[in-house]
Coordinates of C-alpha atoms in Angstrom, one line a residue:
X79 CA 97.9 50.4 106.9
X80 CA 99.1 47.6 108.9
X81 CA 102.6 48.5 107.9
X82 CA 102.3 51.9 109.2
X83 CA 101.1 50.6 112.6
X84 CA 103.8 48.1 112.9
X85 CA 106.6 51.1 111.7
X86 CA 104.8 53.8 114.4
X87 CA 105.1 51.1 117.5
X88 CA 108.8 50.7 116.3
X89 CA 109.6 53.6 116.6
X90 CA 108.1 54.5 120.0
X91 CA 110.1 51.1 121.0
X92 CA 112.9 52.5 120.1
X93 CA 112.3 55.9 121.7
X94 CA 111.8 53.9 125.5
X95 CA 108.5 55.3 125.2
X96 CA 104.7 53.8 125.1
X97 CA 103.3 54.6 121.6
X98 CA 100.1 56.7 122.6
X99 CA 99.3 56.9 119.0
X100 CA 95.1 55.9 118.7
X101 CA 95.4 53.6 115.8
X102 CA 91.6 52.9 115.9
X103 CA 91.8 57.0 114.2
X104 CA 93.0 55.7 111.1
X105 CA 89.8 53.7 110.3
X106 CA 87.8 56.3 111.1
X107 CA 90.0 59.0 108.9
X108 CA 89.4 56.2 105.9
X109 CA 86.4 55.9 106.6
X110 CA 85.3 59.6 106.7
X111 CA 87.5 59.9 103.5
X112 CA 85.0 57.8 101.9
X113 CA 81.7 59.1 103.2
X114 CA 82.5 63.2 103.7
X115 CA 83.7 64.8 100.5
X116 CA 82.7 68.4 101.2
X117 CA 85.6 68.6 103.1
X118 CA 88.4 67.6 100.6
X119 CA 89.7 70.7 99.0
X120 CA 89.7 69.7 95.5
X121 CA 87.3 67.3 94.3
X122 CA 86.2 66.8 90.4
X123 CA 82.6 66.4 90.9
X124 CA 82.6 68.9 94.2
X125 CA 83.5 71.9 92.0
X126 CA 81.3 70.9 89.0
X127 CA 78.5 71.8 91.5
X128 CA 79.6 74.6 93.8
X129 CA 81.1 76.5 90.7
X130 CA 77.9 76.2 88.8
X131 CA 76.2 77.6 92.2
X132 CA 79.0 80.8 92.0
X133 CA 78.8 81.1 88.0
X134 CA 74.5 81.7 88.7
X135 CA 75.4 83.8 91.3
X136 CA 77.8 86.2 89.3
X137 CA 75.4 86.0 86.1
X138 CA 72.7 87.3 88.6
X139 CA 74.6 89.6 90.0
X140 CA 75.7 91.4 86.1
X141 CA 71.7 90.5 85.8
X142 CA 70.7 92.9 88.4
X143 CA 74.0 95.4 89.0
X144 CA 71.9 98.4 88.4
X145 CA 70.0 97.4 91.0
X146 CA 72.7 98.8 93.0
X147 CA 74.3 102.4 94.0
X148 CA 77.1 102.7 92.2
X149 CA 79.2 104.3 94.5
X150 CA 78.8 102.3 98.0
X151 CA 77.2 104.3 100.6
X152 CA 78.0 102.2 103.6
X153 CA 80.0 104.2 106.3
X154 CA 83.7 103.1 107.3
X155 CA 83.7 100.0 109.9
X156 CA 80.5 98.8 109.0
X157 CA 81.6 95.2 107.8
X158 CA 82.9 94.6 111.7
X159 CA 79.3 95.4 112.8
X160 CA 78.3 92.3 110.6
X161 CA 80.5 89.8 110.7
X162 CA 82.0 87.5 113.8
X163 CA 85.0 88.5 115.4
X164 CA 86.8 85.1 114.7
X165 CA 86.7 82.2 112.0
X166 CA 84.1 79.3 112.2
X167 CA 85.3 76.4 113.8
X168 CA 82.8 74.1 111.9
X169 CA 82.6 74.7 108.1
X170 CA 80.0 76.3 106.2
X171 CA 77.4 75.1 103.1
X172 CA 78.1 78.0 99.7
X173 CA 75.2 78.9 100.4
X174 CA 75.0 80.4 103.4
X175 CA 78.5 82.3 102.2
X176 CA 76.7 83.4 99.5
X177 CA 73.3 84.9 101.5
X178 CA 76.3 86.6 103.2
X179 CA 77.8 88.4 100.4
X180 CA 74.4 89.1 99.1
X181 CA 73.4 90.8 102.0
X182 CA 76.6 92.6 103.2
X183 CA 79.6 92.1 101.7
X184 CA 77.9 93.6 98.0
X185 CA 76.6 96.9 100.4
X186 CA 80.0 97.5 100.6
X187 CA 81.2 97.1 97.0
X188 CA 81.5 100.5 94.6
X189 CA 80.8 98.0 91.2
X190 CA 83.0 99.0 88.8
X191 CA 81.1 97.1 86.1
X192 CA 77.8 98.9 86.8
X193 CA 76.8 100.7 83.1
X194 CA 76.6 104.0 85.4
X195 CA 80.2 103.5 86.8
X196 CA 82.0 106.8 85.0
X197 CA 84.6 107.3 87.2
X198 CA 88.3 107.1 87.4
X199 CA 89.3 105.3 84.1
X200 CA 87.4 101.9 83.5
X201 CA 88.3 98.5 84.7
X202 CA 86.8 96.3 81.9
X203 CA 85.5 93.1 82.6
X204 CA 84.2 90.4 79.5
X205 CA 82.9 87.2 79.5
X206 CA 86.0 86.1 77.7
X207 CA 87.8 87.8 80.5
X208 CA 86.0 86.0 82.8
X209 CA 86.5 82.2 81.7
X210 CA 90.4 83.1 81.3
X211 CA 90.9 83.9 84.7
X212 CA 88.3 80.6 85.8
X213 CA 90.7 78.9 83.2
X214 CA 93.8 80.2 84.8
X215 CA 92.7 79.7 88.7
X216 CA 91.9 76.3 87.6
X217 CA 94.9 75.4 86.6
X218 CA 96.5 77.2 89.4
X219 CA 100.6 77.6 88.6
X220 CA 103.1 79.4 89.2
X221 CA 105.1 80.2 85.9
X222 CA 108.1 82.1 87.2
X223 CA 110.3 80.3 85.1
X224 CA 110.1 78.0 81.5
X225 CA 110.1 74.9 83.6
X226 CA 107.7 75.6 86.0
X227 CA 105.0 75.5 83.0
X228 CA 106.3 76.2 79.9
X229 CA 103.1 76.4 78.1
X230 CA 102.9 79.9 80.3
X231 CA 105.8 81.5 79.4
X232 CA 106.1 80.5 75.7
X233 CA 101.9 81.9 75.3
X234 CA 102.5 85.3 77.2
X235 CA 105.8 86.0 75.0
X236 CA 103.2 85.0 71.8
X237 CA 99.9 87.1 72.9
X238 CA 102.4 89.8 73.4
X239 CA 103.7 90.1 70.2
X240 CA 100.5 89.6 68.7
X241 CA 99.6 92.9 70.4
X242 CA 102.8 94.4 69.2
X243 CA 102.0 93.4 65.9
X244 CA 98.6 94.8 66.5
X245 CA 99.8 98.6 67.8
X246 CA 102.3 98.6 65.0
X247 CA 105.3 98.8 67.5
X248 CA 109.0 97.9 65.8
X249 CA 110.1 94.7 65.7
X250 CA 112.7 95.9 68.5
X251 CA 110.1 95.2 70.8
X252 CA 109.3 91.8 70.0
X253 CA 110.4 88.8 71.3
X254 CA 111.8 87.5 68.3
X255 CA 114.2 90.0 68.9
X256 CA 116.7 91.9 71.8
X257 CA 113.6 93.1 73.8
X258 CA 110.0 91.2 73.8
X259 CA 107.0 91.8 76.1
X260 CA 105.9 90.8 79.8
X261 CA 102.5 90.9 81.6
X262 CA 103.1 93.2 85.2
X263 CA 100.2 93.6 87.3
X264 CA 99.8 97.1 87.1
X265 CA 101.4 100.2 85.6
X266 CA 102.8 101.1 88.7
X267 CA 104.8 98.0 88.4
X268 CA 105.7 98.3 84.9
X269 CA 107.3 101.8 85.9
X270 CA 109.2 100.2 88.9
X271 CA 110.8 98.0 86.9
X272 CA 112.0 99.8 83.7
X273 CA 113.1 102.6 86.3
X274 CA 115.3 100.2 87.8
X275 CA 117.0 98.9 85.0
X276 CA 117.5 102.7 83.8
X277 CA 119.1 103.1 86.9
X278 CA 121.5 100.5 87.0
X279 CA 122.2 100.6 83.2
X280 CA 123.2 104.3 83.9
X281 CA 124.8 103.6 87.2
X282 CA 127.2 100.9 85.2
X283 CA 128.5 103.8 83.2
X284 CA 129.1 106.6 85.8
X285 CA 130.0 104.7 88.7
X286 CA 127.2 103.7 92.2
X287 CA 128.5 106.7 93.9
X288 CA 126.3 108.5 91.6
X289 CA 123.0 107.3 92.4
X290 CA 122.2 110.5 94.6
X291 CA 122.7 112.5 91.4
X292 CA 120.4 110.8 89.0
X293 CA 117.4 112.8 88.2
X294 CA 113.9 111.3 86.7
X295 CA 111.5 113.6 84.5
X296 CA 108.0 113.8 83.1
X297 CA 105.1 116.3 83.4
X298 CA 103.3 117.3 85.9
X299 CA 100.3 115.8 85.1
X300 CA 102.2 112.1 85.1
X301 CA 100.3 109.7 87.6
X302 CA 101.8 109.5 90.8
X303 CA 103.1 105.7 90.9
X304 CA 106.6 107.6 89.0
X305 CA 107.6 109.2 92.5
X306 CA 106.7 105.6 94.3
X307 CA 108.8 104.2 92.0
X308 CA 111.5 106.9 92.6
X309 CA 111.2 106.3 96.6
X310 CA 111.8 102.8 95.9
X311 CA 114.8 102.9 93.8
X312 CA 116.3 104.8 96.0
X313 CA 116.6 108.0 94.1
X314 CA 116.3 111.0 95.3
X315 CA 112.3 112.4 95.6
X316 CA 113.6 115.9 95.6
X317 CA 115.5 115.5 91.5
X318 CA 111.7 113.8 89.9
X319 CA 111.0 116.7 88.1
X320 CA 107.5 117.1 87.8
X321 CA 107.1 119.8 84.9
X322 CA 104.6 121.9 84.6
X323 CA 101.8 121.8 82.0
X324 CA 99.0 123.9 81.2
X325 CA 96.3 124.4 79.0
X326 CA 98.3 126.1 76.1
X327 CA 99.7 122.8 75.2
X328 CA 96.5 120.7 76.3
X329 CA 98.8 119.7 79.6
X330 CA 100.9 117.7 77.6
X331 CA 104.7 117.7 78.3
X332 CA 106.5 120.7 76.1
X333 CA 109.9 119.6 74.8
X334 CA 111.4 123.2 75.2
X335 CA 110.5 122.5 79.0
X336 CA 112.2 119.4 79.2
X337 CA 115.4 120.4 77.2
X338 CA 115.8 123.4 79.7
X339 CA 115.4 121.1 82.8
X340 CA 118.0 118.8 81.4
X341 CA 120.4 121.8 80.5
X342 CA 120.0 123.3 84.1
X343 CA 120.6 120.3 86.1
X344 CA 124.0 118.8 83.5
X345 CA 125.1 122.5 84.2
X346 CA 124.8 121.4 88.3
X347 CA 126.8 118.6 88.0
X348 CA 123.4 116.4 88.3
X349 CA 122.8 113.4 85.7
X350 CA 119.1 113.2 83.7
X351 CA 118.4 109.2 83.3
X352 CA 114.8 108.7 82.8
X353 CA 112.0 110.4 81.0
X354 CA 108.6 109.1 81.7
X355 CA 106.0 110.6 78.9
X356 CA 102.1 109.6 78.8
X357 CA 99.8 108.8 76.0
X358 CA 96.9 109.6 77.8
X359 CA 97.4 111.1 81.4
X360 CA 95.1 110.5 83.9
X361 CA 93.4 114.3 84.3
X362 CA 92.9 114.8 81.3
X363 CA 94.1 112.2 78.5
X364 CA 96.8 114.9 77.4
X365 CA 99.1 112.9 74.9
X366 CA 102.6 114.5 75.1
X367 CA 104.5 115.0 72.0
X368 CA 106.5 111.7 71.7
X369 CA 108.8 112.4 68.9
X370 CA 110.1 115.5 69.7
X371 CA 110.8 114.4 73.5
X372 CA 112.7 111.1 71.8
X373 CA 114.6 114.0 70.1
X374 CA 115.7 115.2 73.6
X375 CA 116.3 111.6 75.1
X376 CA 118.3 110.7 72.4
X377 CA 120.3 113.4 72.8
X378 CA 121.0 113.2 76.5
X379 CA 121.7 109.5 76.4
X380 CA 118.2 109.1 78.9
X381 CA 115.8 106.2 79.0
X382 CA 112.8 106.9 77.2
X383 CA 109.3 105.3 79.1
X384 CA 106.4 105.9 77.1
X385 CA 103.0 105.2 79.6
X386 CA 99.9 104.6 77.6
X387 CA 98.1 102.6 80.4
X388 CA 94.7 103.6 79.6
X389 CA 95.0 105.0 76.4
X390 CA 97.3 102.5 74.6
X391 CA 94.0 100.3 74.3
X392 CA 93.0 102.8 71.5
X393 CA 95.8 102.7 69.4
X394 CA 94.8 99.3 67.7
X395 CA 92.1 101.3 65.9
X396 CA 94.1 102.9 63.1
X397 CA 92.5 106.3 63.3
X398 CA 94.1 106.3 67.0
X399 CA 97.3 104.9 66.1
X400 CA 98.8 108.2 65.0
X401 CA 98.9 109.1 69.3
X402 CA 101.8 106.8 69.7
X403 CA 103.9 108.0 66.5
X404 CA 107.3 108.1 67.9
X405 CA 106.9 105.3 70.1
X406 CA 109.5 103.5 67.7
X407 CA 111.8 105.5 69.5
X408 CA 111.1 104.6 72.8
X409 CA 113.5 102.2 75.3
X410 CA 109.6 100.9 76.9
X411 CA 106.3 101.0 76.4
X412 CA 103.4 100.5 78.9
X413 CA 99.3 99.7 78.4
X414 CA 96.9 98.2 81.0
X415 CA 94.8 95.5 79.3
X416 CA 93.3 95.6 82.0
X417 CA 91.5 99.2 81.8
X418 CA 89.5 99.2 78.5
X419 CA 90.9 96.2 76.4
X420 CA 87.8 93.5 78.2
X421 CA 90.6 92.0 80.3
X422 CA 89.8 91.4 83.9
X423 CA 92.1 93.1 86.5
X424 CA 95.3 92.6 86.6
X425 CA 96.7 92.4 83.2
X426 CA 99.3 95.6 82.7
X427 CA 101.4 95.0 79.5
X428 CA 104.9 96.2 78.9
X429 CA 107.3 96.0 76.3
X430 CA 110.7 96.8 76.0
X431 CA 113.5 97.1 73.6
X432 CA 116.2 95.8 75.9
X433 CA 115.4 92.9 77.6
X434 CA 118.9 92.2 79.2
X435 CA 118.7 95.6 80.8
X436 CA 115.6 94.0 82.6
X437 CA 117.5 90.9 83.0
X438 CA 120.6 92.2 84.6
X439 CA 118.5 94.2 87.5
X440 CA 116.3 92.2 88.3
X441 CA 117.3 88.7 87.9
X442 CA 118.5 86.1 91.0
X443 CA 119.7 82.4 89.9
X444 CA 119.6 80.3 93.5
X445 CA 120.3 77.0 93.1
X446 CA 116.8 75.9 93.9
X447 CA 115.7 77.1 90.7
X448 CA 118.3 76.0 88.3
X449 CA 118.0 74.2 85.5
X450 CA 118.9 72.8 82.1
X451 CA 116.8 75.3 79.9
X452 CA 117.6 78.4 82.2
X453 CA 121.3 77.2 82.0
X454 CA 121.0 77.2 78.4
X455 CA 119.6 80.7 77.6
X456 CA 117.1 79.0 75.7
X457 CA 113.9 80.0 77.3
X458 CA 112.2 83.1 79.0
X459 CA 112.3 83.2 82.5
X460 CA 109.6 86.1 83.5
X461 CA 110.8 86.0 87.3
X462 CA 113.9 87.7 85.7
X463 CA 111.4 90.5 84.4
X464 CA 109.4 91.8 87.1
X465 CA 109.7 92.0 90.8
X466 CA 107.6 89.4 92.6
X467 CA 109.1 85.8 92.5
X468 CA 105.9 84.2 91.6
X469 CA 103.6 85.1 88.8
X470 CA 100.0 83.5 87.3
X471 CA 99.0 82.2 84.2
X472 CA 97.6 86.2 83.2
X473 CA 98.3 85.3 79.3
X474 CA 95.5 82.8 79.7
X475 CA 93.0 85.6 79.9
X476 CA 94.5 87.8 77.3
X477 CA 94.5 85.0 74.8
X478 CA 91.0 84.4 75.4
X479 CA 90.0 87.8 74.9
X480 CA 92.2 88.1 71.6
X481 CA 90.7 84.7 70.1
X482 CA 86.9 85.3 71.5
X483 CA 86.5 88.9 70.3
X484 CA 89.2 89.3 67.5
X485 CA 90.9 92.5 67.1
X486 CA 87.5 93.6 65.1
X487 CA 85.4 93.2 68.3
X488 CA 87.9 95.3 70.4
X489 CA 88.1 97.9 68.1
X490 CA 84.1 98.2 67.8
X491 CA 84.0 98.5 71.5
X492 CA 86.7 100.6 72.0
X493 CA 85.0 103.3 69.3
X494 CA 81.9 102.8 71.1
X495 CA 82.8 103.9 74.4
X496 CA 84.9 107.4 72.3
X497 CA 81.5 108.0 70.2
X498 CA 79.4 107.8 74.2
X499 CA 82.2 110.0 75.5
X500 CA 81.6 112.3 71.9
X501 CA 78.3 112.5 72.4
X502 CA 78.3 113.6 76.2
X503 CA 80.6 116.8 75.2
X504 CA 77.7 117.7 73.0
X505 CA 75.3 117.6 75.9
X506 CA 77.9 119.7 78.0
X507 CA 78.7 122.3 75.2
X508 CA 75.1 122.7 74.4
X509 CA 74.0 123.3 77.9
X510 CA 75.6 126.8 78.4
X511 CA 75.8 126.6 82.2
X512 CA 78.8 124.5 81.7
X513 CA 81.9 124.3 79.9
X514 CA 84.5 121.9 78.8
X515 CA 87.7 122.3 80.3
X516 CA 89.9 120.1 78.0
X517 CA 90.3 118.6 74.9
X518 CA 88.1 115.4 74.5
X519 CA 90.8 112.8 72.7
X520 CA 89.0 109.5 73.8
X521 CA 86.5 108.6 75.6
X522 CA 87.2 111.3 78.6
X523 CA 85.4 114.2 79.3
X524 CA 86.5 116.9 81.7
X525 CA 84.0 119.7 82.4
X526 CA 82.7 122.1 84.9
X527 CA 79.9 124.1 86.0
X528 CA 80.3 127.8 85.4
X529 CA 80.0 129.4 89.3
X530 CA 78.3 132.7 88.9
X531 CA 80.2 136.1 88.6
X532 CA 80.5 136.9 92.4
X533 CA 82.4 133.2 93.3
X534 CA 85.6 133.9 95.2
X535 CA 87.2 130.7 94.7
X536 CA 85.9 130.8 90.4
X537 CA 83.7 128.0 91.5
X538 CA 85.6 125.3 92.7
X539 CA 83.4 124.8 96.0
X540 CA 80.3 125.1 93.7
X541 CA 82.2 121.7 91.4
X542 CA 82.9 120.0 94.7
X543 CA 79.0 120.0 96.0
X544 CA 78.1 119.0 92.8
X545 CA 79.9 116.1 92.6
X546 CA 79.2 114.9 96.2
X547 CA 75.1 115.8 95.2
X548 CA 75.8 113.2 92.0
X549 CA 77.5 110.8 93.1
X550 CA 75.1 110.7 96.4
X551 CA 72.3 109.6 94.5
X552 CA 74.0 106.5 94.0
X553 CA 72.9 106.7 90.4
X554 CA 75.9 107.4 89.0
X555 CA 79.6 107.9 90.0
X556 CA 82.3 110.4 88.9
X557 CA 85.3 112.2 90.2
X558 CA 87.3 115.0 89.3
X559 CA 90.6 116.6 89.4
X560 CA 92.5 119.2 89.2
X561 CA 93.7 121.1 86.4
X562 CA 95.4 124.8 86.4
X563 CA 93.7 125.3 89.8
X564 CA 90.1 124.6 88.9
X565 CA 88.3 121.3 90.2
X566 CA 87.1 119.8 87.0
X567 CA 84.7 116.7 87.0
X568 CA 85.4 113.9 84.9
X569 CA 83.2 111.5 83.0
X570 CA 84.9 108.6 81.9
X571 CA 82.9 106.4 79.7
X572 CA 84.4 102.8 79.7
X573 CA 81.8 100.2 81.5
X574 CA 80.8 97.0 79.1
X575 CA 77.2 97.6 80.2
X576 CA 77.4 101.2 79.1
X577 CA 74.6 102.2 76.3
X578 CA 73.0 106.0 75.4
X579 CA 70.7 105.8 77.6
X580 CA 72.8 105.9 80.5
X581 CA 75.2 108.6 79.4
X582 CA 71.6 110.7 79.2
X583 CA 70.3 109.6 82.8
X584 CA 73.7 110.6 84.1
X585 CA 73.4 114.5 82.3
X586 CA 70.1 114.4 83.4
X587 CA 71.3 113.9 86.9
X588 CA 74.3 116.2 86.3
X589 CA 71.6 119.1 85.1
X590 CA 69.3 118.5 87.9
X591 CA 71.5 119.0 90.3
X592 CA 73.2 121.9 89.0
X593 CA 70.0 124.0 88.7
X594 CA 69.8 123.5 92.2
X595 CA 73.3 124.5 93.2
X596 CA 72.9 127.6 91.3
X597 CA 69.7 128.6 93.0
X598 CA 71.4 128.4 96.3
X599 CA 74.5 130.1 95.0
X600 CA 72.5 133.0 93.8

């Protein structure tokens, strides 16, 4: 300490200037140091009792979640009305932080993990889930590259082709080989950047000049982060053919369709590059034939994206397997862990067969992040493999999962959730007021309410009251889409929480309200 003093007067000697620094400060900063831990921001013995104090609180919370409406009901803007409108100056005990998310930041929450959340697809959350990401934010690095932690890289390339191993993909997708598997955080990423590298691998061969000709296909019933993607890469919006489906091939993707798209636009001088197919749209889980659109792919020398983001978690049960038949053929393959695997949010794997075609798009080698293992092409670097920079410790989670439930404890609760979904199509076919409007393939269910024989718009007003009557009871949540023009409710079972008894409370809800749409309609 003395030696900073005498350095800091030095300095202002030199300068020609009175030091004004007040050197009593620095006894009082050791001091406080001493005496005032609560306001170090890491401290050993510090988080051993605030995180035990935020571990009770989330185990209450899962304790009491259906406690709360499902679907929030607050109105927009009224977290403003709440809170201050600037940051405390002093800081604050946990507690008082957590009265305040207690009593209105959890208002405002729609909880996805609630057993009568049936909305959308799920979001799974697991205990093992859970301690992975506490395990990962612990640890808190940034694994872009081998160096930076190589423990990350080397276990996300492993977990990965455990999971291969476990959908039965070829070995061309593993990292023991010319491709190997990376953790995005969503699908919508995953499709970003295999679009990319289809676009430059193509681009390489025709020329740059080309890139306004290069046209991107899949059906229309593909989600919608494929035309992001498109606006992104700089393709244009106007050649992502969006083919349409219907219900004589259960809205999946016909290969006739797609081979006379292809032929049309060679014929106009256009070039076809990219075929995005779905095991498991978003609508309506259509599965689209995969090996006869490889067939066509093949063919037309076009990059073959196969997006099983929420039903891919399926396929590790070998009666579901037979969905992604053909996949073998694919250039990448896509699932969110993160959707019904017990993986907390975000974990969206991909796989691909290519791994350079990644590497050649997306990679930048600034001299800041050299080094001797990069240098030497004998490591991973995931930065190369995604587009963010920086990346977390995701495997961590995925790992956990895979070693605390086993593949045997997935595939239980998976097959739980499709018998649930099962057994709600029997309550909806039995009940002759309704109807189902789609093929049931997992654990999806998309239905309606017949409108009676006068409706001018075949009931479609009559389906949107009765969702908005559901889902105000804050009971239960659904939505809906659209499919050949009708709006078609959809009851996704998927929650961890999720039992029998609260598929029935939901049709009981569903029923009640119908009979008194219909009395109103009549």
């Amino acid at each position: 300490m003395m030696k900073m003093r005498s350095c800091v007067n030095k300095l202002c000697a030199i300068l020609w200037k009175p030091c004004r620094v007040p050197i009593f400060r620095y006894q009082e900063m050791e001091q406080k140091e001493e005496n005032d831990l609560n306001l170090k921001a890491m401290n050993a013995e510090e988080l051993r009792e605030q995180a035990h104090k935020m571990v009770d609180f989330i185990a209450d919370y899962y304790k009491t979640i259906e406690s709360f409406p499902v679907l929030s009901q607050v109105q927009p803007g009224y977290l403003g009305k709440l809170l201050p409108d600037s940051a405390p100056t002093c800081p604050e005990s946990l507690q008082h932080v957590l009265n305040d998310v207690q009593e209105k930041i959890l208002p405002g929450v729609t909880h996805w993990q609630s057993p009568n959340y049936f909305a959308y697809f799920p979001s799974n959350s697991s205990i093992a889930g859970f301690l992975g990401e506490m395990l990962s934010a612990g640890l808190n690095i940034v694994g872009f590259s081998w160096i930076t932690s190589p423990a990350a890289t080397e276990l996300e390339a492993i977990v990965l082709d455990w999971l291969a191993k476990a959908l039965l993909l070829s070995h061309d997708f593993f990292s023991t080989g010319q491709g190997g598997g990376v953790i995005q955080g969503t699908a919508s990423e995953a499709v970003l950047v295999v679009l990319v590298a289809a676009r430059d691998k193509i681009l390489r061969t025709v020329g740059r000049t080309a890139l306004p000709k290069l046209v991107t296909y899949a059906s229309d019933q593909t989600h919608s982060s494929l035309q992001k993607a498109c606006q992104i890469g700089g393709l244009d919006p106007e050649l992502c053919r969006l083919l349409k489906t219907d219900s004589s091939t259960n809205f999946a993707l016909s290969p006739d369709v797609l081979s006379e798209a292809i032929s049309d636009d060679i014929a106009s001088g256009l070039i076809p590059f990219f075929l995005c197919a779905n095991v498991g749209t978003t609508s309506s889980t259509a599965v689209d034939p995969l090996p006869a659109l490889a067939k066509v792919t093949r063919t037309n020398n076009i990059w073959f994206h196969v997006d099983a983001a929420y039903a891919g978690s399926a396929c590790i049960c070998p009666e579901y397997r037979h969905f992604i038949d053909g996949v073998e053929e694919a250039d990448s393959f896509n699932m969110n862990a993160h959707k019904w695997f017990l993986t907390n949010f975000d974990c969206s794997l991909l796989w691909v067969k290519e791994r350079s075609a990644l590497i050649q798009s997306l990679s930048t080698n600034p001299e800041y992040l050299k080094n001797k293992a990069s240098e030497g092409n004998m490591v991973i670097d995931y930065k190369d493999w995604q587009i963010p920079l920086g990346r977390r410790f995701r495997s961590l989670k995925l790992w956990m999962v895979l070693r605390l439930y086993g593949l045997e404890g997935l595939q239980a609760h998976i097959r739980s959730h499709i018998a649930m979904a099962a057994y709600f199509e029997e309550l909806v076919v039995q009940d002759k007021r309704f109807k189902v409007v789609a093929p049931r393939t997992f654990s999806l269910v998309c239905f309606r309410l017949l409108p009676p024989p006068n409706s001018k718009d075949n009931g479609n007003k009559l389906n949107h009251d009765l969702i908005d009557l559901v889902n105000s009871t804050g009971s239960v949540f659904i939505t809906h889409t659209v499919l050949s023009g009708e709006f078609v409710l959809r009851f996704a079972v998927g929650a961890p929480l999720t039992e029998v008894r609260h598929v029935k409370a939901a049709w009981q809800i569903l029923q009640e309200k119908a009979t008194a749409l219909l009395q109103i309609y009549h």
